[in-house]
Amino acid sequence: MSFFKKLRALSLKIVKTEHHVSNLKTYLSQGIVPMGLILKASPLTTGAKSIRFMDRWNNILHSSSVKLMDLLHAEASHKHLNLQRSYNNIYNKSCQELSGPELLTINERLHDILRIESRKLHKKQVNKFKRDGVLLDTVVREQTTLTLNRTIITGHHRKTCVYCTTLSIVLYASIVDSKQSDVFTVYATMEMCVEMCLNAGQHNSVQTFDQQLYTIAEQTKWYRPLEFDSPIIRFGGFHTKACFIASLGKFWGDGGLADILVD
């Protein structure tokens, strides 16, 4: 059960890091600084201070506290991504070496452990938010750990043909909790896919994007040719067909094409 112990340790670290990131994200979104991160400092100059001076002083302290929270949030998010990569590597290795029933048992035990741990962390989170005056109506009350609920597809990890010399391996990517059209999200996804393919012994990785993300992915590859020389960026089949149909409608829409298709 060495795989289970490693996955359990990483899973607990991941769920605690997710809890920490969620707390910081909520505080930042509402502009609230928790008690433990409030900067306290007094002017060293003597004499009475004007109200305007003290207001500016307090605003600077508050802004500094918010910037420190933003720094902690970025560091915690980076740590979460590294933990998730380690989890994926161990999980993919376990999929190759363990049987389907063994994987199912591990997943069920991990799910129970994480469910209990998530409830404990959620209670602490609610108490902190009440203490610091966070609006609980805007906070998701029950957080499901989507990044750890893996679907077991044992058929992809079994050799079904005696003439086959290679095996297909399903690799599970992490869920990036950020806006999908953000440049850094696309960059992190491309970097993760490259690393996963290299760990699996595959040099090139085929990455499919829709129309909006395809542009960002190609620009990222152009700007970093040495880092992303192996990925093959392709346009999704559905979006390719949709663009083709849209072009037909644009060129032939006024020529009676709509009437012909309707009839």
PDB file of N, CA, C and O in Angstrom, residues 149-187:
ATOM      1  N   ASN A 149     -10.759  13.816  -7.544  1.00  0.00           N
ATOM      2  CA  ASN A 149     -11.724  12.791  -7.921  1.00  0.00           C
ATOM      3  C   ASN A 149     -11.389  12.300  -9.320  1.00  0.00           C
ATOM      4  O   ASN A 149     -11.820  12.862 -10.314  1.00  0.00           O
ATOM      5  N   ARG A 150     -10.614  11.253  -9.404  1.00  0.00           N
ATOM      6  CA  ARG A 150     -10.131  10.751 -10.680  1.00  0.00           C
ATOM      7  C   ARG A 150     -11.040   9.639 -11.189  1.00  0.00           C
ATOM      8  O   ARG A 150     -11.479   8.779 -10.434  1.00  0.00           O
ATOM      9  N   THR A 151     -11.315   9.668 -12.462  1.00  0.00           N
ATOM     10  CA  THR A 151     -12.088   8.599 -13.080  1.00  0.00           C
ATOM     11  C   THR A 151     -11.144   7.476 -13.480  1.00  0.00           C
ATOM     12  O   THR A 151     -10.171   7.705 -14.180  1.00  0.00           O
ATOM     13  N   ILE A 152     -11.442   6.289 -13.040  1.00  0.00           N
ATOM     14  CA  ILE A 152     -10.586   5.149 -13.340  1.00  0.00           C
ATOM     15  C   ILE A 152     -11.064   4.497 -14.632  1.00  0.00           C
ATOM     16  O   ILE A 152     -12.187   4.003 -14.715  1.00  0.00           O
ATOM     17  N   ILE A 153     -10.242   4.532 -15.649  1.00  0.00           N
ATOM     18  CA  ILE A 153     -10.552   3.887 -16.925  1.00  0.00           C
ATOM     19  C   ILE A 153      -9.547   2.759 -17.093  1.00  0.00           C
ATOM     20  O   ILE A 153      -8.496   2.911 -17.706  1.00  0.00           O
ATOM     21  N   THR A 154      -9.861   1.618 -16.505  1.00  0.00           N
ATOM     22  CA  THR A 154      -8.887   0.533 -16.461  1.00  0.00           C
ATOM     23  C   THR A 154      -8.640  -0.069 -17.831  1.00  0.00           C
ATOM     24  O   THR A 154      -7.604  -0.675 -18.065  1.00  0.00           O
ATOM     25  N   GLY A 155      -9.586   0.080 -18.755  1.00  0.00           N
ATOM     26  CA  GLY A 155      -9.398  -0.496 -20.075  1.00  0.00           C
ATOM     27  C   GLY A 155      -8.221   0.096 -20.814  1.00  0.00           C
ATOM     28  O   GLY A 155      -7.597  -0.567 -21.642  1.00  0.00           O
ATOM     29  N   HIS A 156      -7.887   1.332 -20.534  1.00  0.00           N
ATOM     30  CA  HIS A 156      -6.769   1.978 -21.209  1.00  0.00           C
ATOM     31  C   HIS A 156      -5.430   1.541 -20.631  1.00  0.00           C
ATOM     32  O   HIS A 156      -4.394   1.885 -21.178  1.00  0.00           O
ATOM     33  N   HIS A 157      -5.454   0.831 -19.527  1.00  0.00           N
ATOM     34  CA  HIS A 157      -4.214   0.411 -18.894  1.00  0.00           C
ATOM     35  C   HIS A 157      -4.015  -1.099 -19.005  1.00  0.00           C
ATOM     36  O   HIS A 157      -3.260  -1.676 -18.258  1.00  0.00           O
ATOM     37  N   ARG A 158      -4.699  -1.716 -19.944  1.00  0.00           N
ATOM     38  CA  ARG A 158      -4.582  -3.155 -20.106  1.00  0.00           C
ATOM     39  C   ARG A 158      -4.204  -3.491 -21.544  1.00  0.00           C
ATOM     40  O   ARG A 158      -4.659  -2.843 -22.489  1.00  0.00           O
ATOM     41  N   LYS A 159      -3.390  -4.494 -21.695  1.00  0.00           N
ATOM     42  CA  LYS A 159      -2.990  -4.940 -23.022  1.00  0.00           C
ATOM     43  C   LYS A 159      -4.029  -5.935 -23.520  1.00  0.00           C
ATOM     44  O   LYS A 159      -4.194  -7.018 -22.968  1.00  0.00           O
ATOM     45  N   THR A 160      -4.755  -5.552 -24.561  1.00  0.00           N
ATOM     46  CA  THR A 160      -5.855  -6.379 -25.060  1.00  0.00           C
ATOM     47  C   THR A 160      -5.501  -7.125 -26.334  1.00  0.00           C
ATOM     48  O   THR A 160      -6.291  -7.924 -26.811  1.00  0.00           O
ATOM     49  N   CYS A 161      -4.340  -6.861 -26.918  1.00  0.00           N
ATOM     50  CA  CYS A 161      -3.956  -7.507 -28.172  1.00  0.00           C
ATOM     51  C   CYS A 161      -2.559  -8.101 -28.018  1.00  0.00           C
ATOM     52  O   CYS A 161      -1.645  -7.448 -27.513  1.00  0.00           O
ATOM     53  N   VAL A 162      -2.400  -9.338 -28.443  1.00  0.00           N
ATOM     54  CA  VAL A 162      -1.101 -10.002 -28.302  1.00  0.00           C
ATOM     55  C   VAL A 162      -0.086  -9.464 -29.301  1.00  0.00           C
ATOM     56  O   VAL A 162       1.121  -9.640 -29.131  1.00  0.00           O
ATOM     57  N   TYR A 163      -0.571  -8.816 -30.365  1.00  0.00           N
ATOM     58  CA  TYR A 163       0.341  -8.293 -31.380  1.00  0.00           C
ATOM     59  C   TYR A 163       0.795  -6.862 -31.068  1.00  0.00           C
ATOM     60  O   TYR A 163       1.634  -6.314 -31.766  1.00  0.00           O
ATOM     61  N   CYS A 164       0.209  -6.262 -30.048  1.00  0.00           N
ATOM     62  CA  CYS A 164       0.535  -4.875 -29.714  1.00  0.00           C
ATOM     63  C   CYS A 164       1.810  -4.836 -28.873  1.00  0.00           C
ATOM     64  O   CYS A 164       1.958  -5.588 -27.907  1.00  0.00           O
ATOM     65  N   THR A 165       2.727  -3.976 -29.255  1.00  0.00           N
ATOM     66  CA  THR A 165       4.001  -3.866 -28.530  1.00  0.00           C
ATOM     67  C   THR A 165       4.053  -2.648 -27.619  1.00  0.00           C
ATOM     68  O   THR A 165       4.982  -2.506 -26.832  1.00  0.00           O
ATOM     69  N   THR A 166       3.092  -1.751 -27.745  1.00  0.00           N
ATOM     70  CA  THR A 166       3.068  -0.547 -26.909  1.00  0.00           C
ATOM     71  C   THR A 166       1.739  -0.460 -26.177  1.00  0.00           C
ATOM     72  O   THR A 166       0.726  -1.010 -26.622  1.00  0.00           O
ATOM     73  N   LEU A 167       1.753   0.241 -25.066  1.00  0.00           N
ATOM     74  CA  LEU A 167       0.557   0.412 -24.248  1.00  0.00           C
ATOM     75  C   LEU A 167       0.166   1.881 -24.213  1.00  0.00           C
ATOM     76  O   LEU A 167       1.024   2.764 -24.200  1.00  0.00           O
ATOM     77  N   SER A 168      -1.130   2.130 -24.201  1.00  0.00           N
ATOM     78  CA  SER A 168      -1.638   3.491 -24.060  1.00  0.00           C
ATOM     79  C   SER A 168      -1.841   3.801 -22.584  1.00  0.00           C
ATOM     80  O   SER A 168      -2.346   2.970 -21.828  1.00  0.00           O
ATOM     81  N   ILE A 169      -1.450   4.994 -22.190  1.00  0.00           N
ATOM     82  CA  ILE A 169      -1.563   5.410 -20.796  1.00  0.00           C
ATOM     83  C   ILE A 169      -2.386   6.690 -20.735  1.00  0.00           C
ATOM     84  O   ILE A 169      -2.135   7.630 -21.484  1.00  0.00           O
ATOM     85  N   VAL A 170      -3.378   6.706 -19.865  1.00  0.00           N
ATOM     86  CA  VAL A 170      -4.199   7.895 -19.680  1.00  0.00           C
ATOM     87  C   VAL A 170      -3.550   8.766 -18.612  1.00  0.00           C
ATOM     88  O   VAL A 170      -3.317   8.317 -17.490  1.00  0.00           O
ATOM     89  N   LEU A 171      -3.242  10.007 -18.961  1.00  0.00           N
ATOM     90  CA  LEU A 171      -2.654  10.952 -18.021  1.00  0.00           C
ATOM     91  C   LEU A 171      -3.707  11.978 -17.633  1.00  0.00           C
ATOM     92  O   LEU A 171      -4.421  12.496 -18.493  1.00  0.00           O
ATOM     93  N   TYR A 172      -3.796  12.274 -16.357  1.00  0.00           N
ATOM     94  CA  TYR A 172      -4.819  13.175 -15.848  1.00  0.00           C
ATOM     95  C   TYR A 172      -4.186  14.516 -15.505  1.00  0.00           C
ATOM     96  O   TYR A 172      -3.308  14.597 -14.655  1.00  0.00           O
ATOM     97  N   ALA A 173      -4.633  15.545 -16.173  1.00  0.00           N
ATOM     98  CA  ALA A 173      -4.099  16.883 -15.922  1.00  0.00           C
ATOM     99  C   ALA A 173      -4.814  17.522 -14.739  1.00  0.00           C
ATOM    100  O   ALA A 173      -5.918  17.123 -14.366  1.00  0.00           O
ATOM    101  N   SER A 174      -4.170  18.529 -14.164  1.00  0.00           N
ATOM    102  CA  SER A 174      -4.757  19.233 -13.031  1.00  0.00           C
ATOM    103  C   SER A 174      -5.824  20.213 -13.501  1.00  0.00           C
ATOM    104  O   SER A 174      -5.867  20.611 -14.663  1.00  0.00           O
ATOM    105  N   ILE A 175      -6.678  20.597 -12.579  1.00  0.00           N
ATOM    106  CA  ILE A 175      -7.680  21.624 -12.848  1.00  0.00           C
ATOM    107  C   ILE A 175      -7.125  22.961 -12.375  1.00  0.00           C
ATOM    108  O   ILE A 175      -6.820  23.135 -11.195  1.00  0.00           O
ATOM    109  N   VAL A 176      -6.971  23.897 -13.294  1.00  0.00           N
ATOM    110  CA  VAL A 176      -6.427  25.210 -12.968  1.00  0.00           C
ATOM    111  C   VAL A 176      -7.579  26.124 -12.583  1.00  0.00           C
ATOM    112  O   VAL A 176      -8.475  26.381 -13.388  1.00  0.00           O
ATOM    113  N   ASP A 177      -7.557  26.592 -11.354  1.00  0.00           N
ATOM    114  CA  ASP A 177      -8.644  27.423 -10.839  1.00  0.00           C
ATOM    115  C   ASP A 177      -8.402  28.881 -11.214  1.00  0.00           C
ATOM    116  O   ASP A 177      -8.015  29.705 -10.391  1.00  0.00           O
ATOM    117  N   SER A 178      -8.598  29.213 -12.473  1.00  0.00           N
ATOM    118  CA  SER A 178      -8.458  30.590 -12.942  1.00  0.00           C
ATOM    119  C   SER A 178      -9.193  30.725 -14.264  1.00  0.00           C
ATOM    120  O   SER A 178      -9.683  29.743 -14.825  1.00  0.00           O
ATOM    121  N   LYS A 179      -9.251  31.936 -14.781  1.00  0.00           N
ATOM    122  CA  LYS A 179      -9.977  32.205 -16.016  1.00  0.00           C
ATOM    123  C   LYS A 179      -9.314  31.482 -17.176  1.00  0.00           C
ATOM    124  O   LYS A 179      -8.102  31.562 -17.360  1.00  0.00           O
ATOM    125  N   GLN A 180     -10.105  30.781 -17.982  1.00  0.00           N
ATOM    126  CA  GLN A 180      -9.534  29.930 -19.022  1.00  0.00           C
ATOM    127  C   GLN A 180      -8.868  30.730 -20.134  1.00  0.00           C
ATOM    128  O   GLN A 180      -7.908  30.265 -20.754  1.00  0.00           O
ATOM    129  N   SER A 181      -9.345  31.945 -20.395  1.00  0.00           N
ATOM    130  CA  SER A 181      -8.768  32.750 -21.468  1.00  0.00           C
ATOM    131  C   SER A 181      -7.564  33.559 -21.016  1.00  0.00           C
ATOM    132  O   SER A 181      -6.998  34.307 -21.816  1.00  0.00           O
ATOM    133  N   ASP A 182      -7.170  33.406 -19.760  1.00  0.00           N
ATOM    134  CA  ASP A 182      -6.014  34.137 -19.262  1.00  0.00           C
ATOM    135  C   ASP A 182      -4.736  33.548 -19.855  1.00  0.00           C
ATOM    136  O   ASP A 182      -4.607  32.327 -20.014  1.00  0.00           O
ATOM    137  N   VAL A 183      -3.785  34.415 -20.180  1.00  0.00           N
ATOM    138  CA  VAL A 183      -2.540  33.969 -20.806  1.00  0.00           C
ATOM    139  C   VAL A 183      -1.781  33.019 -19.884  1.00  0.00           C
ATOM    140  O   VAL A 183      -1.229  32.001 -20.326  1.00  0.00           O
ATOM    141  N   PHE A 184      -1.755  33.332 -18.601  1.00  0.00           N
ATOM    142  CA  PHE A 184      -1.013  32.500 -17.657  1.00  0.00           C
ATOM    143  C   PHE A 184      -1.666  31.127 -17.485  1.00  0.00           C
ATOM    144  O   PHE A 184      -0.981  30.138 -17.237  1.00  0.00           O
ATOM    145  N   THR A 185      -2.997  31.063 -17.628  1.00  0.00           N
ATOM    146  CA  THR A 185      -3.680  29.769 -17.551  1.00  0.00           C
ATOM    147  C   THR A 185      -3.297  28.883 -18.725  1.00  0.00           C
ATOM    148  O   THR A 185      -3.004  27.692 -18.560  1.00  0.00           O
ATOM    149  N   VAL A 186      -3.295  29.456 -19.927  1.00  0.00           N
ATOM    150  CA  VAL A 186      -2.905  28.692 -21.118  1.00  0.00           C
ATOM    151  C   VAL A 186      -1.444  28.270 -21.021  1.00  0.00           C
ATOM    152  O   VAL A 186      -1.080  27.132 -21.357  1.00  0.00           O
ATOM    153  N   TYR A 187      -0.605  29.175 -20.540  1.00  0.00           N
ATOM    154  CA  TYR A 187       0.820  28.853 -20.391  1.00  0.00           C
ATOM    155  C   TYR A 187       1.027  27.702 -19.405  1.00  0.00           C
ATOM    156  O   TYR A 187       1.790  26.765 -19.670  1.00  0.00           O
TER     157      TYR A 187
END
